[in-house]
PDB file of C-alpha atoms in Angstrom:
ATOM      1  CA  MET A 289      64.663 -32.232  30.558  1.00 42.00           C
ATOM      2  CA  LEU A 290      66.505 -29.562  28.627  1.00 40.00           C
ATOM      3  CA  LYS A 291      66.881 -26.281  30.412  1.00 41.00           C
ATOM      4  CA  ALA A 292      68.096 -23.073  28.751  1.00 39.00           C
ATOM      5  CA  ASN A 293      69.046 -19.812  30.321  1.00 40.00           C
ATOM      6  CA  PHE A 294      68.677 -16.594  28.348  1.00 37.00           C
ATOM      7  CA  MET A 295      70.294 -13.325  29.213  1.00 42.00           C
ATOM      8  CA  LEU A 296      69.416 -10.101  27.450  1.00 37.00           C
ATOM      9  CA  ARG A 297      71.392  -6.895  27.468  1.00 40.00           C
ATOM     10  CA  SER A 298      69.510  -3.780  28.568  1.00 38.00           C
ATOM     11  CA  SER A 299      69.496  -2.453  24.985  1.00 38.00           C
ATOM     12  CA  GLU A 300      67.822  -5.668  23.820  1.00 41.00           C
ATOM     13  CA  VAL A 301      65.245  -5.391  26.610  1.00 34.00           C
ATOM     14  CA  ASP A 302      64.476  -1.803  25.538  1.00 38.00           C
ATOM     15  CA  VAL A 303      63.954  -2.897  21.917  1.00 34.00           C
ATOM     16  CA  LEU A 304      61.685  -5.763  22.992  1.00 36.00           C
ATOM     17  CA  ALA A 305      59.681  -3.462  25.282  1.00 36.00           C
ATOM     18  CA  VAL A 306      59.098  -0.954  22.470  1.00 33.00           C
ATOM     19  CA  ALA A 307      58.039  -3.766  20.115  1.00 36.00           C
ATOM     20  CA  LEU A 308      55.687  -5.216  22.732  1.00 35.00           C
ATOM     21  CA  VAL A 309      54.043  -1.836  23.339  1.00 33.00           C
ATOM     22  CA  ALA A 310      53.556  -1.368  19.578  1.00 35.00           C
ATOM     23  CA  VAL A 311      51.977  -4.825  19.186  1.00 32.00           C
ATOM     24  CA  LEU A 312      49.703  -4.354  22.211  1.00 33.00           C
ATOM     25  CA  SER A 313      48.635  -0.943  20.901  1.00 34.00           C
ATOM     26  CA  MET A 314      47.559  -2.494  17.607  1.00 33.00           C
ATOM     27  CA  VAL A 315      45.811  -5.466  19.223  1.00 33.00           C
ATOM     28  CA  MET A 316      44.034  -3.407  21.884  1.00 36.00           C
ATOM     29  CA  GLY A 317      43.295  -0.633  19.429  1.00 39.00           C
ATOM     30  CA  CYS A 318      45.036   1.977  21.470  1.00 36.00           C
ATOM     31  CA  GLY A 319      47.592   4.495  20.499  1.00 36.00           C
ATOM     32  CA  GLU A 320      48.270   8.140  20.442  1.00 34.00           C
ATOM     33  CA  GLY A 321      45.546  10.178  18.776  1.00 36.00           C
ATOM     34  CA  GLU A 322      46.202  12.937  16.296  1.00 35.00           C
ATOM     35  CA  ASP A 323      45.560  15.389  19.102  1.00 36.00           C
ATOM     36  CA  GLY A 324      48.204  13.759  21.315  1.00 36.00           C
ATOM     37  CA  SER A 325      45.631  12.160  23.632  1.00 35.00           C
ATOM     38  CA  LYS A 326      46.145   8.630  24.887  1.00 35.00           C
ATOM     39  CA  CYS A 327      43.777   5.682  24.971  1.00 36.00           C
ATOM     40  CA  GLN A 328      42.856   4.361  28.377  1.00 34.00           C
ATOM     41  CA  PRO A 329      42.288   0.599  28.066  1.00 33.00           C
ATOM     42  CA  GLY A 330      39.625  -0.651  30.426  1.00 34.00           C
ATOM     43  CA  ALA A 331      38.195   2.800  31.038  1.00 34.00           C
ATOM     44  CA  GLU A 332      34.479   3.142  30.475  1.00 35.00           C
ATOM     45  CA  THR A 333      34.945   6.086  28.184  1.00 34.00           C
ATOM     46  CA  VAL A 334      37.766   7.443  26.100  1.00 36.00           C
ATOM     47  CA  ALA A 335      38.185  10.402  23.842  1.00 35.00           C
ATOM     48  CA  PRO A 336      36.950   9.522  20.363  1.00 35.00           C
ATOM     49  CA  SER A 337      40.244  10.411  18.764  1.00 35.00           C
ATOM     50  CA  ALA A 338      42.245   8.462  21.313  1.00 34.00           C
ATOM     51  CA  CYS A 339      41.643   4.885  20.238  1.00 37.00           C
ATOM     52  CA  GLY A 340      41.182   2.839  17.128  1.00 38.00           C
ATOM     53  CA  THR A 341      39.892  -0.691  16.914  1.00 36.00           C
ATOM     54  CA  GLY A 342      43.094  -1.927  15.363  1.00 34.00           C
ATOM     55  CA  GLY A 343      42.627  -4.047  12.342  1.00 33.00           C
ATOM     56  CA  SER A 344      44.596  -5.377   9.466  1.00 31.00           C
ATOM     57  CA  GLY A 345      46.992  -2.844   8.027  1.00 32.00           C
ATOM     58  CA  GLY A 346      45.745   0.219   6.300  1.00 31.00           C
ATOM     59  CA  SER A 347      46.334   3.745   7.310  1.00 30.00           C
ATOM     60  CA  ALA A 348      45.553   5.014  10.754  1.00 31.00           C
ATOM     61  CA  GLY A 349      41.923   5.853  11.437  1.00 33.00           C
ATOM     62  CA  SER A 350      40.897   9.054  13.168  1.00 34.00           C
ATOM     63  CA  GLY A 351      43.675   8.793  15.707  1.00 33.00           C
ATOM     64  CA  GLY A 352      44.334   5.160  16.317  1.00 32.00           C
ATOM     65  CA  SER A 353      46.543   2.383  15.175  1.00 30.00           C
ATOM     66  CA  ALA A 354      45.791   1.160  11.660  1.00 33.00           C
ATOM     67  CA  GLY A 355      42.091   0.524  11.886  1.00 39.00           C
ATOM     68  CA  SER A 356      38.688   2.000  11.498  1.00 50.00           C
ATOM     69  CA  GLY A 357      39.244   4.742  14.054  1.00 52.00           C
ATOM     70  CA  MET A 358      36.284   3.488  16.088  1.00 53.00           C
ATOM     71  CA  PRO A 359      36.949   3.711  19.815  1.00 51.00           C
ATOM     72  CA  VAL A 360      36.876   0.640  21.946  1.00 74.00           C
ATOM     73  CA  MET A 361      34.406   2.294  24.329  1.00 92.00           C
ATOM     74  CA  VAL A 362      32.958   5.801  24.309  1.00 95.00           C
ATOM     75  CA  ASN A 363      30.143   7.142  26.515  1.00 96.00           C
ATOM     76  CA  GLY A 364      29.277   3.613  27.573  1.00 95.00           C
ATOM     77  CA  CYS A 365      28.980   2.401  23.967  1.00 95.00           C
ATOM     78  CA  ASP A 366      31.060   0.458  21.516  1.00 92.00           C
ATOM     79  CA  SER A 367      30.241  -0.322  17.908  1.00 91.00           C
ATOM     80  CA  SER A 368      29.596  -4.011  18.625  1.00 91.00           C
ATOM     81  CA  MET A 369      26.764  -3.193  21.067  1.00 92.00           C
ATOM     82  CA  ALA A 370      25.263  -0.400  18.957  1.00 96.00           C
ATOM     83  CA  ILE A 371      21.856  -0.777  17.282  1.00 97.00           C
ATOM     84  CA  ASP A 372      22.426  -1.375  13.562  1.00 97.00           C
ATOM     85  CA  LYS A 373      20.759   1.404  11.557  1.00 97.00           C
ATOM     86  CA  THR A 374      23.149   1.154   8.607  1.00 96.00           C
ATOM     87  CA  ASN A 375      20.285   0.403   6.200  1.00 97.00           C
ATOM     88  CA  ASP A 376      18.317   3.495   7.277  1.00 97.00           C
ATOM     89  CA  ALA A 377      18.764   6.869   5.560  1.00 97.00           C
ATOM     90  CA  THR A 378      17.458   8.611   8.703  1.00 97.00           C
ATOM     91  CA  THR A 379      17.837   7.559  12.327  1.00 98.00           C
ATOM     92  CA  THR A 380      15.902   9.198  15.157  1.00 98.00           C
ATOM     93  CA  ILE A 381      17.352   9.359  18.654  1.00 98.00           C
ATOM     94  CA  SER A 382      14.614  10.365  21.059  1.00 97.00           C
ATOM     95  CA  PHE A 383      14.955  11.268  24.692  1.00 96.00           C
ATOM     96  CA  ALA A 384      12.736  11.596  27.724  1.00 88.00           C
ATOM     97  CA  GLY A 385      13.489  11.172  31.388  1.00 90.00           C
ATOM     98  CA  ILE A 386      17.258  10.776  31.452  1.00 93.00           C
ATOM     99  CA  GLU A 387      17.688   8.325  28.596  1.00 95.00           C
ATOM    100  CA  TYR A 388      18.460   8.447  24.877  1.00 97.00           C
ATOM    101  CA  THR A 389      16.712   5.825  22.736  1.00 97.00           C
ATOM    102  CA  PRO A 390      18.584   4.265  21.086  1.00 97.00           C
ATOM    103  CA  ARG A 391      21.645   5.224  23.094  1.00 97.00           C
ATOM    104  CA  CYS A 392      24.253   3.564  20.856  1.00 97.00           C
ATOM    105  CA  VAL A 393      23.712   3.359  17.084  1.00 97.00           C
ATOM    106  CA  ARG A 394      25.657   2.462  13.951  1.00 97.00           C
ATOM    107  CA  ILE A 395      24.909   4.321  10.740  1.00 97.00           C
ATOM    108  CA  ARG A 396      26.428   4.738   7.275  1.00 97.00           C
ATOM    109  CA  THR A 397      28.258   7.864   6.175  1.00 97.00           C
ATOM    110  CA  GLY A 398      25.863  10.397   4.702  1.00 96.00           C
ATOM    111  CA  SER A 399      22.987   9.300   6.930  1.00 97.00           C
ATOM    112  CA  VAL A 400      20.812  11.816   8.738  1.00 97.00           C
ATOM    113  CA  VAL A 401      20.415  11.690  12.520  1.00 98.00           C
ATOM    114  CA  VAL A 402      17.480  13.438  14.182  1.00 98.00           C
ATOM    115  CA  PHE A 403      17.544  14.126  17.928  1.00 98.00           C
ATOM    116  CA  SER A 404      14.011  14.512  19.197  1.00 97.00           C
ATOM    117  CA  GLY A 405      12.974  15.719  22.650  1.00 96.00           C
ATOM    118  CA  ASN A 406      12.863  18.733  24.938  1.00 96.00           C
ATOM    119  CA  PHE A 407      16.263  20.435  24.625  1.00 97.00           C
ATOM    120  CA  ALA A 408      15.385  23.023  27.290  1.00 97.00           C
ATOM    121  CA  SER A 409      15.253  20.190  29.839  1.00 96.00           C
ATOM    122  CA  HIS A 410      18.043  18.157  28.194  1.00 97.00           C
ATOM    123  CA  PRO A 411      20.637  20.388  26.482  1.00 97.00           C
ATOM    124  CA  LEU A 412      22.529  18.389  23.853  1.00 98.00           C
ATOM    125  CA  VAL A 413      26.323  18.585  23.631  1.00 98.00           C
ATOM    126  CA  GLY A 414      28.772  16.686  21.445  1.00 97.00           C
ATOM    127  CA  GLY A 415      31.540  15.232  23.617  1.00 97.00           C
ATOM    128  CA  THR A 416      32.544  12.556  26.077  1.00 97.00           C
ATOM    129  CA  VAL A 417      31.722  11.666  29.654  1.00 96.00           C
ATOM    130  CA  SER A 418      34.275   9.943  31.884  1.00 93.00           C
ATOM    131  CA  GLY A 419      32.980   9.106  35.342  1.00 89.00           C
ATOM    132  CA  SER A 420      31.005  12.226  36.196  1.00 88.00           C
ATOM    133  CA  VAL A 421      33.166  14.595  34.130  1.00 95.00           C
ATOM    134  CA  ALA A 422      31.608  15.776  30.862  1.00 96.00           C
ATOM    135  CA  THR A 423      33.985  17.178  28.251  1.00 97.00           C
ATOM    136  CA  PRO A 424      32.520  19.013  25.269  1.00 97.00           C
ATOM    137  CA  ASP A 425      34.216  18.512  21.902  1.00 97.00           C
ATOM    138  CA  PRO A 426      34.310  21.843  20.042  1.00 95.00           C
ATOM    139  CA  GLY A 427      34.949  19.940  16.790  1.00 95.00           C
ATOM    140  CA  SER A 428      31.959  17.630  17.203  1.00 97.00           C
ATOM    141  CA  PRO A 429      29.422  17.469  14.379  1.00 96.00           C
ATOM    142  CA  VAL A 430      26.710  17.416  17.078  1.00 96.00           C
ATOM    143  CA  PRO A 431      25.666  21.044  17.508  1.00 91.00           C
ATOM    144  CA  PRO A 432      25.058  22.297  21.059  1.00 95.00           C
ATOM    145  CA  LYS A 433      21.315  22.699  21.443  1.00 97.00           C
ATOM    146  CA  SER A 434      19.413  24.061  24.450  1.00 97.00           C
ATOM    147  CA  GLY A 435      16.034  24.937  22.991  1.00 96.00           C
ATOM    148  CA  GLY A 436      13.415  23.489  20.701  1.00 96.00           C
ATOM    149  CA  ALA A 437      12.387  19.908  20.138  1.00 96.00           C
ATOM    150  CA  GLU A 438      14.430  18.687  17.162  1.00 96.00           C
ATOM    151  CA  ALA A 439      17.996  18.774  15.855  1.00 96.00           C
ATOM    152  CA  MET A 440      18.957  17.253  12.515  1.00 96.00           C
ATOM    153  CA  LEU A 441      22.472  16.547  11.278  1.00 95.00           C
ATOM    154  CA  THR A 442      24.093  14.647   8.440  1.00 97.00           C
ATOM    155  CA  LEU A 443      27.185  12.665   9.402  1.00 96.00           C
ATOM    156  CA  SER A 444      29.620  12.407   6.533  1.00 95.00           C
ATOM    157  CA  ASN A 445      32.839  11.238   8.189  1.00 95.00           C
ATOM    158  CA  PRO A 446      33.465   7.739   9.572  1.00 95.00           C
ATOM    159  CA  GLY A 447      34.242   7.427  13.261  1.00 94.00           C
ATOM    160  CA  ALA A 448      32.581   7.766  16.627  1.00 95.00           C
ATOM    161  CA  VAL A 449      30.370  10.733  17.486  1.00 97.00           C
ATOM    162  CA  PRO A 450      29.760  10.862  21.251  1.00 98.00           C
ATOM    163  CA  TYR A 451      27.082  13.096  22.785  1.00 98.00           C
ATOM    164  CA  TYR A 452      25.478  13.808  26.148  1.00 98.00           C
ATOM    165  CA  CYS A 453      22.931  15.895  28.028  1.00 97.00           C
ATOM    166  CA  SER A 454      24.824  18.678  29.808  1.00 96.00           C
ATOM    167  CA  LEU A 455      22.455  18.577  32.799  1.00 95.00           C
ATOM    168  CA  HIS A 456      22.258  14.803  33.255  1.00 96.00           C
ATOM    169  CA  ALA A 457      25.563  13.410  31.943  1.00 96.00           C
ATOM    170  CA  SER A 458      26.672  12.332  35.424  1.00 92.00           C
ATOM    171  CA  SER A 459      23.394  10.363  35.692  1.00 94.00           C
ATOM    172  CA  GLY A 460      24.239   8.428  32.521  1.00 94.00           C
ATOM    173  CA  MET A 461      22.400  10.475  29.896  1.00 97.00           C
ATOM    174  CA  MET A 462      24.918   9.971  27.098  1.00 97.00           C
ATOM    175  CA  GLY A 463      25.460   7.936  23.977  1.00 97.00           C
ATOM    176  CA  ALA A 464      27.406   7.533  20.768  1.00 97.00           C
ATOM    177  CA  ILE A 465      26.831   7.262  17.043  1.00 97.00           C
ATOM    178  CA  PHE A 466      29.259   5.048  15.122  1.00 97.00           C
ATOM    179  CA  VAL A 467      29.515   6.177  11.513  1.00 96.00           C
ATOM    180  CA  GLU A 468      30.719   3.488   9.096  1.00 94.00           C
TER     181      GLU A 468
END
């Protein structure tokens, strides 16, 4: 049996470590977002601008490593588990109790999303939930809404649009729209 011993200088180890981190970031779809945030692999939720799904070449998505910019997981959703509404011009997300239906959806750019329910009991906020901590996103296309029964928005930019109920986020009342 042939046995070989390899010895690497510390500078070579540093170069290999940097290369390994870069490759893992692309494969796992994690990297530094445009806002400086970091992806958290394995976490249930991540900031929408913190991760990309990776992919083959291309320019970076909305804060990720060369991919579509879709997060791996956001508000308990990922694009692979989302209900496909890409053929629908309008998608309605209704809510009652402490649940959005559908909770996770995929739509095409330019599609209209209608939130329908009692906003006084379930104030709508665009943002993420990690554990029991809800973080509003001031740049979200989902307008904060705390009254009325309907909110309509047109989503024109690809990426993930997370949302939650500000009163019941810690109970799991959250979701995400994946715009393709």
